[in-house]
Amino acid sequence: MNKIYYLSSCNTCTRIINELNLPEGFELQDIKTDAITTSQIETMRRLTDSYENLFSKRARLYKELGLKDKSLSEDDYKNYILEHYTLLKRPVIVYNNQLFIGNSKKTVEAAKHAIHG
């Protein structure tokens, strides 16, 4: 499964998707209108080290909920992402059982290299 979890209202996500020049067969899931399922986040987790890797500590909600002052468990990270789509670090690109999380230049370049060789 080749898929991108993103927000259509996020200019950075849109720019990255355009930059990736995706081949046929990629599925795009706007996480605002099509919420992430438990099964989907568990699949993402299997491809990375932790739920924390998938969690956005830059989201406004992270500060608003005072989460930076709390000690969060893996289950907490998972549940917060499932409850609040904005807490998923975006975009999340799944390509040939590889996971690329976030919008750093290094991550985007790694995704490009994996997709286009």
Coordinates of N, CA, C and O in Angstrom, one line a residue:
M1 N 0.8 -1.2 0.0 CA 0.0 0.0 0.0 C 0.9 1.2 0.0 O 1.8 1.4 0.8
N2 N 0.7 2.1 -1.0 CA 1.4 3.4 -1.0 C 0.4 4.5 -0.8 O -0.6 4.6 -1.5
K3 N 0.6 5.2 0.3 CA -0.4 6.2 0.8 C 0.2 7.4 1.4 O 1.3 7.3 2.0
I4 N -0.5 8.5 1.4 CA -0.1 9.7 2.1 C -1.2 10.2 3.0 O -2.3 10.4 2.5
Y5 N -0.9 10.3 4.2 CA -1.8 10.9 5.2 C -1.5 12.4 5.3 O -0.3 12.7 5.6
Y6 N -2.4 13.3 5.0 CA -2.1 14.7 4.9 C -3.3 15.5 5.3 O -4.4 15.0 5.5
L7 N -3.1 16.9 5.3 CA -4.2 17.8 5.5 C -4.3 18.6 4.2 O -3.3 19.3 3.8
S8 N -5.5 18.6 3.5 CA -5.6 19.4 2.3 C -5.5 20.9 2.6 O -5.2 21.7 1.7
S9 N -5.8 21.3 3.8 CA -5.7 22.8 4.1 C -4.3 23.2 4.5 O -4.1 24.4 4.7
C10 N -3.4 22.2 4.5 CA -2.0 22.5 4.9 C -1.1 22.8 3.6 O -1.0 21.9 2.8
N11 N -0.7 24.0 3.5 CA 0.1 24.4 2.3 C 1.4 23.6 2.2 O 1.8 23.2 1.1
T12 N 2.0 23.3 3.3 CA 3.3 22.5 3.3 C 3.0 21.1 2.8 O 3.7 20.6 1.9
C13 N 1.9 20.5 3.2 CA 1.5 19.1 2.7 C 1.3 19.2 1.2 O 1.8 18.3 0.5
T14 N 0.5 20.2 0.8 CA 0.2 20.3 -0.7 C 1.5 20.5 -1.5 O 1.7 19.8 -2.5
R15 N 2.4 21.3 -1.0 CA 3.7 21.6 -1.7 C 4.5 20.3 -1.8 O 5.0 19.9 -2.9
I16 N 4.6 19.5 -0.7 CA 5.4 18.3 -0.7 C 4.8 17.3 -1.6 O 5.5 16.6 -2.4
I17 N 3.4 17.1 -1.6 CA 2.8 16.1 -2.5 C 3.1 16.5 -4.0 O 3.4 15.6 -4.8
N18 N 3.0 17.8 -4.3 CA 3.3 18.2 -5.7 C 4.8 18.0 -6.0 O 5.1 17.5 -7.1
E19 N 5.7 18.2 -5.0 CA 7.1 18.1 -5.2 C 7.5 16.6 -5.4 O 8.4 16.3 -6.1
L20 N 6.7 15.7 -4.8 CA 7.0 14.2 -4.9 C 6.7 13.7 -6.3 O 7.2 12.6 -6.6
N21 N 5.9 14.3 -7.1 CA 5.6 13.8 -8.4 C 5.2 12.4 -8.3 O 5.9 11.5 -8.9
L22 N 4.1 12.1 -7.6 CA 3.7 10.7 -7.3 C 3.4 9.9 -8.5 O 2.6 10.4 -9.4
P23 N 3.8 8.6 -8.5 CA 3.4 7.7 -9.6 C 1.9 7.3 -9.4 O 1.4 7.5 -8.3
E24 N 1.4 6.6 -10.4 CA 0.0 6.1 -10.3 C 0.0 5.1 -9.1 O 0.9 4.5 -8.7
G25 N -1.2 5.0 -8.5 CA -1.4 4.0 -7.5 C -1.3 4.5 -6.0 O -1.4 3.8 -5.1
F26 N -0.9 5.8 -5.9 CA -0.8 6.4 -4.6 C -2.2 6.8 -4.1 O -2.9 7.4 -4.8
E27 N -2.5 6.5 -2.8 CA -3.7 6.9 -2.3 C -3.5 8.1 -1.3 O -2.5 8.1 -0.6
L28 N -4.3 9.1 -1.4 CA -4.2 10.3 -0.6 C -5.4 10.3 0.4 O -6.5 10.1 0.0
Q29 N -5.1 10.4 1.7 CA -6.1 10.5 2.7 C -6.0 11.8 3.5 O -5.1 12.0 4.2
D30 N -7.0 12.6 3.3 CA -7.1 13.9 4.0 C -7.6 13.5 5.4 O -8.8 13.2 5.6
I31 N -6.8 13.7 6.4 CA -7.1 13.2 7.7 C -8.2 14.1 8.4 O -8.7 13.6 9.4
K32 N -8.5 15.2 7.9 CA -9.5 16.0 8.4 C -10.9 15.5 8.0 O -11.8 15.5 8.9
T33 N -11.0 15.1 6.8 CA -12.3 14.6 6.3 C -12.5 13.1 6.4 O -13.6 12.6 6.4
D34 N -11.3 12.4 6.4 CA -11.3 10.9 6.5 C -10.4 10.5 7.6 O -9.2 10.3 7.4
A35 N -11.0 10.5 8.8 CA -10.2 10.3 10.0 C -9.3 9.0 10.0 O -9.7 8.0 9.4
I36 N -8.2 9.1 10.7 CA -7.3 7.9 10.8 C -8.0 6.9 11.7 O -8.5 7.2 12.7
T37 N -7.9 5.6 11.3 CA -8.5 4.5 12.1 C -7.4 3.9 13.0 O -6.2 4.1 12.8
T38 N -7.9 3.2 14.0 CA -7.0 2.5 14.9 C -6.1 1.6 14.1 O -4.9 1.5 14.3
S39 N -6.7 0.9 13.2 CA -5.9 -0.1 12.3 C -4.8 0.7 11.5 O -3.7 0.2 11.4
Q40 N -5.1 1.8 11.0 CA -4.2 2.6 10.2 C -3.0 3.1 11.1 O -1.8 3.0 10.7
I41 N -3.3 3.6 12.3 CA -2.2 4.1 13.1 C -1.4 2.9 13.6 O -0.2 3.1 13.8
E42 N -2.0 1.8 13.9 CA -1.2 0.6 14.3 C -0.3 0.1 13.2 O 0.8 -0.3 13.4
T43 N -0.7 0.2 11.9 CA 0.1 -0.1 10.8 C 1.3 0.8 10.7 O 2.4 0.4 10.5
M44 N 1.0 2.1 10.9 CA 2.1 3.1 10.8 C 3.1 2.8 12.0 O 4.3 2.9 11.7
R45 N 2.6 2.5 13.1 CA 3.5 2.2 14.3 C 4.4 1.0 14.0 O 5.5 1.0 14.4
R46 N 3.9 0.0 13.3 CA 4.7 -1.1 13.0 C 5.9 -0.8 12.1 O 6.9 -1.5 12.1
L47 N 5.8 0.3 11.4 CA 6.8 0.8 10.5 C 7.8 1.8 11.1 O 8.7 2.3 10.4
T48 N 7.6 2.2 12.3 CA 8.5 3.1 13.0 C 8.7 2.7 14.4 O 8.2 1.7 14.9
D49 N 9.5 3.4 15.1 CA 9.9 3.0 16.5 C 8.9 3.2 17.6 O 8.9 2.6 18.6
S50 N 8.0 4.2 17.4 CA 7.1 4.6 18.5 C 5.9 5.4 18.0 O 6.0 6.0 16.9
Y51 N 4.9 5.5 18.7 CA 3.8 6.5 18.4 C 4.3 7.9 18.6 O 3.8 8.8 17.9
E52 N 5.2 8.1 19.5 CA 5.8 9.4 19.7 C 6.4 10.0 18.4 O 6.3 11.2 18.1
N53 N 7.0 9.1 17.5 CA 7.5 9.5 16.3 C 6.5 10.1 15.3 O 6.8 10.9 14.5
L54 N 5.2 9.6 15.5 CA 4.1 10.1 14.7 C 3.4 11.3 15.2 O 2.6 11.9 14.6
F55 N 3.8 11.7 16.4 CA 3.1 12.8 17.1 C 3.8 14.2 16.9 O 5.0 14.3 16.9
S56 N 2.9 15.1 16.6 CA 3.4 16.5 16.3 C 3.5 17.3 17.6 O 2.4 17.6 18.2
K57 N 4.7 17.6 18.0 CA 4.9 18.5 19.2 C 4.9 19.9 18.8 O 5.0 20.8 19.7
R58 N 4.7 20.2 17.5 CA 4.6 21.6 17.1 C 3.2 22.1 16.9 O 2.9 23.2 16.6
A59 N 2.2 21.1 17.0 CA 0.8 21.5 16.9 C 0.4 22.4 18.0 O 0.8 22.3 19.1
R60 N -0.5 23.4 17.6 CA -1.0 24.4 18.6 C -1.7 23.7 19.7 O -1.6 24.1 20.9
L61 N -2.4 22.6 19.4 CA -3.2 21.9 20.4 C -2.3 21.2 21.5 O -2.7 21.1 22.6
Y62 N -1.1 20.9 21.1 CA -0.1 20.3 22.0 C 0.1 21.2 23.2 O 0.1 20.9 24.3
K63 N 0.3 22.5 22.8 CA 0.5 23.5 23.8 C -0.8 23.9 24.6 O -0.8 24.0 25.8
E64 N -1.9 24.0 23.8 CA -3.2 24.3 24.4 C -3.6 23.3 25.5 O -4.2 23.7 26.5
L65 N -3.4 22.0 25.2 CA -3.7 21.0 26.2 C -2.7 20.8 27.3 O -2.9 20.0 28.2
G66 N -1.6 21.6 27.2 CA -0.6 21.5 28.2 C 0.1 20.1 28.2 O 0.7 19.7 29.2
L67 N 0.2 19.5 27.1 CA 0.8 18.2 27.0 C 2.3 18.2 27.1 O 2.9 17.2 27.6
K68 N 2.9 19.4 26.8 CA 4.4 19.4 27.0 C 4.8 19.3 28.4 O 6.0 19.0 28.7
D69 N 3.9 19.6 29.4 CA 4.2 19.5 30.8 C 3.9 18.1 31.4 O 4.0 17.9 32.6
K70 N 3.4 17.2 30.5 CA 2.9 15.9 31.0 C 3.9 14.8 30.5 O 4.5 15.0 29.4
S71 N 4.0 13.7 31.2 CA 4.7 12.6 30.8 C 3.8 11.7 30.1 O 2.9 11.0 30.7
L72 N 3.9 11.6 28.7 CA 2.9 10.8 28.0 C 3.5 9.4 27.7 O 4.6 9.2 27.4
S73 N 2.6 8.4 27.7 CA 2.9 7.0 27.4 C 2.7 6.8 25.9 O 2.1 7.6 25.2
E74 N 3.1 5.7 25.4 CA 2.8 5.3 24.0 C 1.3 5.3 23.7 O 0.9 5.8 22.7
D75 N 0.6 4.8 24.7 CA -0.9 4.7 24.5 C -1.5 6.1 24.5 O -2.4 6.4 23.7
D76 N -0.9 7.0 25.3 CA -1.4 8.4 25.3 C -1.1 9.1 23.9 O -2.0 9.7 23.3
Y77 N 0.1 8.9 23.3 CA 0.4 9.4 22.0 C -0.6 8.9 21.0 O -1.2 9.6 20.2
K78 N -0.8 7.6 21.0 CA -1.7 6.9 20.1 C -3.1 7.5 20.2 O -3.8 7.9 19.2
N79 N -3.7 7.6 21.4 CA -5.0 8.1 21.6 C -5.2 9.5 21.3 O -6.2 9.9 20.7
Y80 N -4.2 10.4 21.6 CA -4.3 11.8 21.2 C -4.3 11.9 19.7 O -5.1 12.8 19.2
I81 N -3.5 11.2 19.0 CA -3.5 11.3 17.5 C -4.9 10.8 17.0 O -5.4 11.5 16.0
L82 N -5.5 9.8 17.5 CA -6.8 9.3 17.1 C -7.9 10.3 17.4 O -8.8 10.4 16.6
E83 N -7.8 11.0 18.5 CA -8.8 12.0 18.9 C -8.7 13.3 18.2 O -9.7 14.0 17.9
H84 N -7.4 13.7 17.9 CA -7.2 15.0 17.3 C -6.2 14.9 16.1 O -5.0 14.8 16.3
Y85 N -6.8 14.9 14.9 CA -6.0 14.7 13.7 C -4.8 15.7 13.6 O -3.8 15.4 13.0
T86 N -4.9 16.9 14.2 CA -3.9 17.9 14.1 C -2.6 17.4 14.8 O -1.5 18.0 14.6
L87 N -2.7 16.4 15.7 CA -1.6 15.9 16.4 C -0.7 14.9 15.7 O 0.3 14.4 16.2
L88 N -1.2 14.5 14.5 CA -0.3 13.7 13.6 C 0.7 14.5 12.9 O 0.4 15.5 12.3
K89 N 2.0 14.1 13.0 CA 3.0 14.9 12.3 C 2.8 14.6 10.8 O 2.6 13.5 10.4
R90 N 2.7 15.7 10.0 CA 2.3 15.5 8.6 C 3.4 16.0 7.7 O 4.1 16.9 8.0
P91 N 3.3 15.5 6.4 CA 2.5 14.4 6.0 C 3.2 13.1 6.5 O 4.4 13.0 6.8
V92 N 2.4 12.0 6.4 CA 3.0 10.6 6.7 C 2.9 9.9 5.3 O 1.8 9.8 4.8
I93 N 4.0 9.5 4.8 CA 4.1 8.8 3.5 C 4.5 7.4 3.8 O 5.5 7.1 4.4
V94 N 3.6 6.5 3.3 CA 3.9 5.1 3.3 C 4.2 4.6 1.9 O 3.3 4.8 1.0
Y95 N 5.4 4.1 1.7 CA 5.8 3.6 0.4 C 6.6 2.3 0.6 O 7.6 2.3 1.2
N96 N 6.0 1.2 0.0 CA 6.7 -0.1 0.0 C 7.2 -0.4 1.4 O 8.3 -0.8 1.6
N97 N 6.3 -0.4 2.4 CA 6.6 -0.7 3.8 C 7.7 0.2 4.4 O 8.3 -0.2 5.4
Q98 N 7.9 1.4 3.9 CA 8.7 2.3 4.5 C 7.9 3.5 4.9 O 6.9 3.8 4.2
L99 N 8.2 4.1 6.0 CA 7.5 5.3 6.5 C 8.3 6.5 6.5 O 9.5 6.5 7.0
F100 N 7.8 7.6 6.0 CA 8.4 8.9 6.0 C 7.5 9.9 6.7 O 6.4 10.1 6.3
I101 N 8.0 10.4 7.9 CA 7.1 11.2 8.8 C 7.6 12.6 8.8 O 8.7 12.9 9.1
G102 N 6.7 13.5 8.5 CA 6.9 14.9 8.7 C 7.4 15.6 7.4 O 7.5 15.0 6.3
N103 N 7.8 16.9 7.6 CA 8.1 17.7 6.4 C 9.5 18.3 6.4 O 9.8 19.2 5.6
S104 N 10.4 17.6 7.1 CA 11.8 18.1 7.1 C 12.4 17.8 5.7 O 12.0 16.9 5.0
K105 N 13.3 18.7 5.3 CA 13.9 18.5 4.0 C 14.5 17.2 3.8 O 14.4 16.5 2.7
K106 N 15.2 16.7 4.8 CA 15.8 15.3 4.8 C 14.8 14.2 4.6 O 15.0 13.3 3.8
T107 N 13.6 14.3 5.3 CA 12.6 13.3 5.1 C 12.0 13.3 3.7 O 11.8 12.3 3.1
V108 N 11.7 14.5 3.2 CA 11.1 14.7 1.9 C 12.1 14.1 0.8 O 11.7 13.4 -0.1
E109 N 13.4 14.4 1.0 CA 14.4 13.9 0.0 C 14.5 12.4 0.1 O 14.6 11.7 -1.0
A110 N 14.4 11.8 1.3 CA 14.5 10.4 1.4 C 13.2 9.7 0.8 O 13.4 8.7 0.1
A111 N 12.1 10.4 0.9 CA 10.9 9.8 0.3 C 11.0 9.9 -1.2 O 10.7 9.0 -1.9
K112 N 11.5 11.0 -1.7 CA 11.7 11.2 -3.2 C 12.6 10.1 -3.7 O 12.3 9.5 -4.8
H113 N 13.7 9.9 -3.0 CA 14.7 8.9 -3.4 C 14.1 7.5 -3.4 O 14.3 6.7 -4.3
A114 N 13.3 7.2 -2.4 CA 12.6 5.8 -2.3 C 11.6 5.7 -3.5 O 11.6 4.6 -4.1
I115 N 10.9 6.7 -3.8 CA 9.8 6.6 -4.8 C 10.4 6.6 -6.2 O 9.9 5.8 -7.0
H116 N 11.4 7.4 -6.4 CA 11.9 7.6 -7.8 C 13.2 6.9 -8.0 O 13.7 7.0 -9.2
G117 N 13.8 6.4 -7.0 CA 15.1 5.7 -7.2 C 16.3 6.5 -7.3 O 16.4 7.7 -7.2

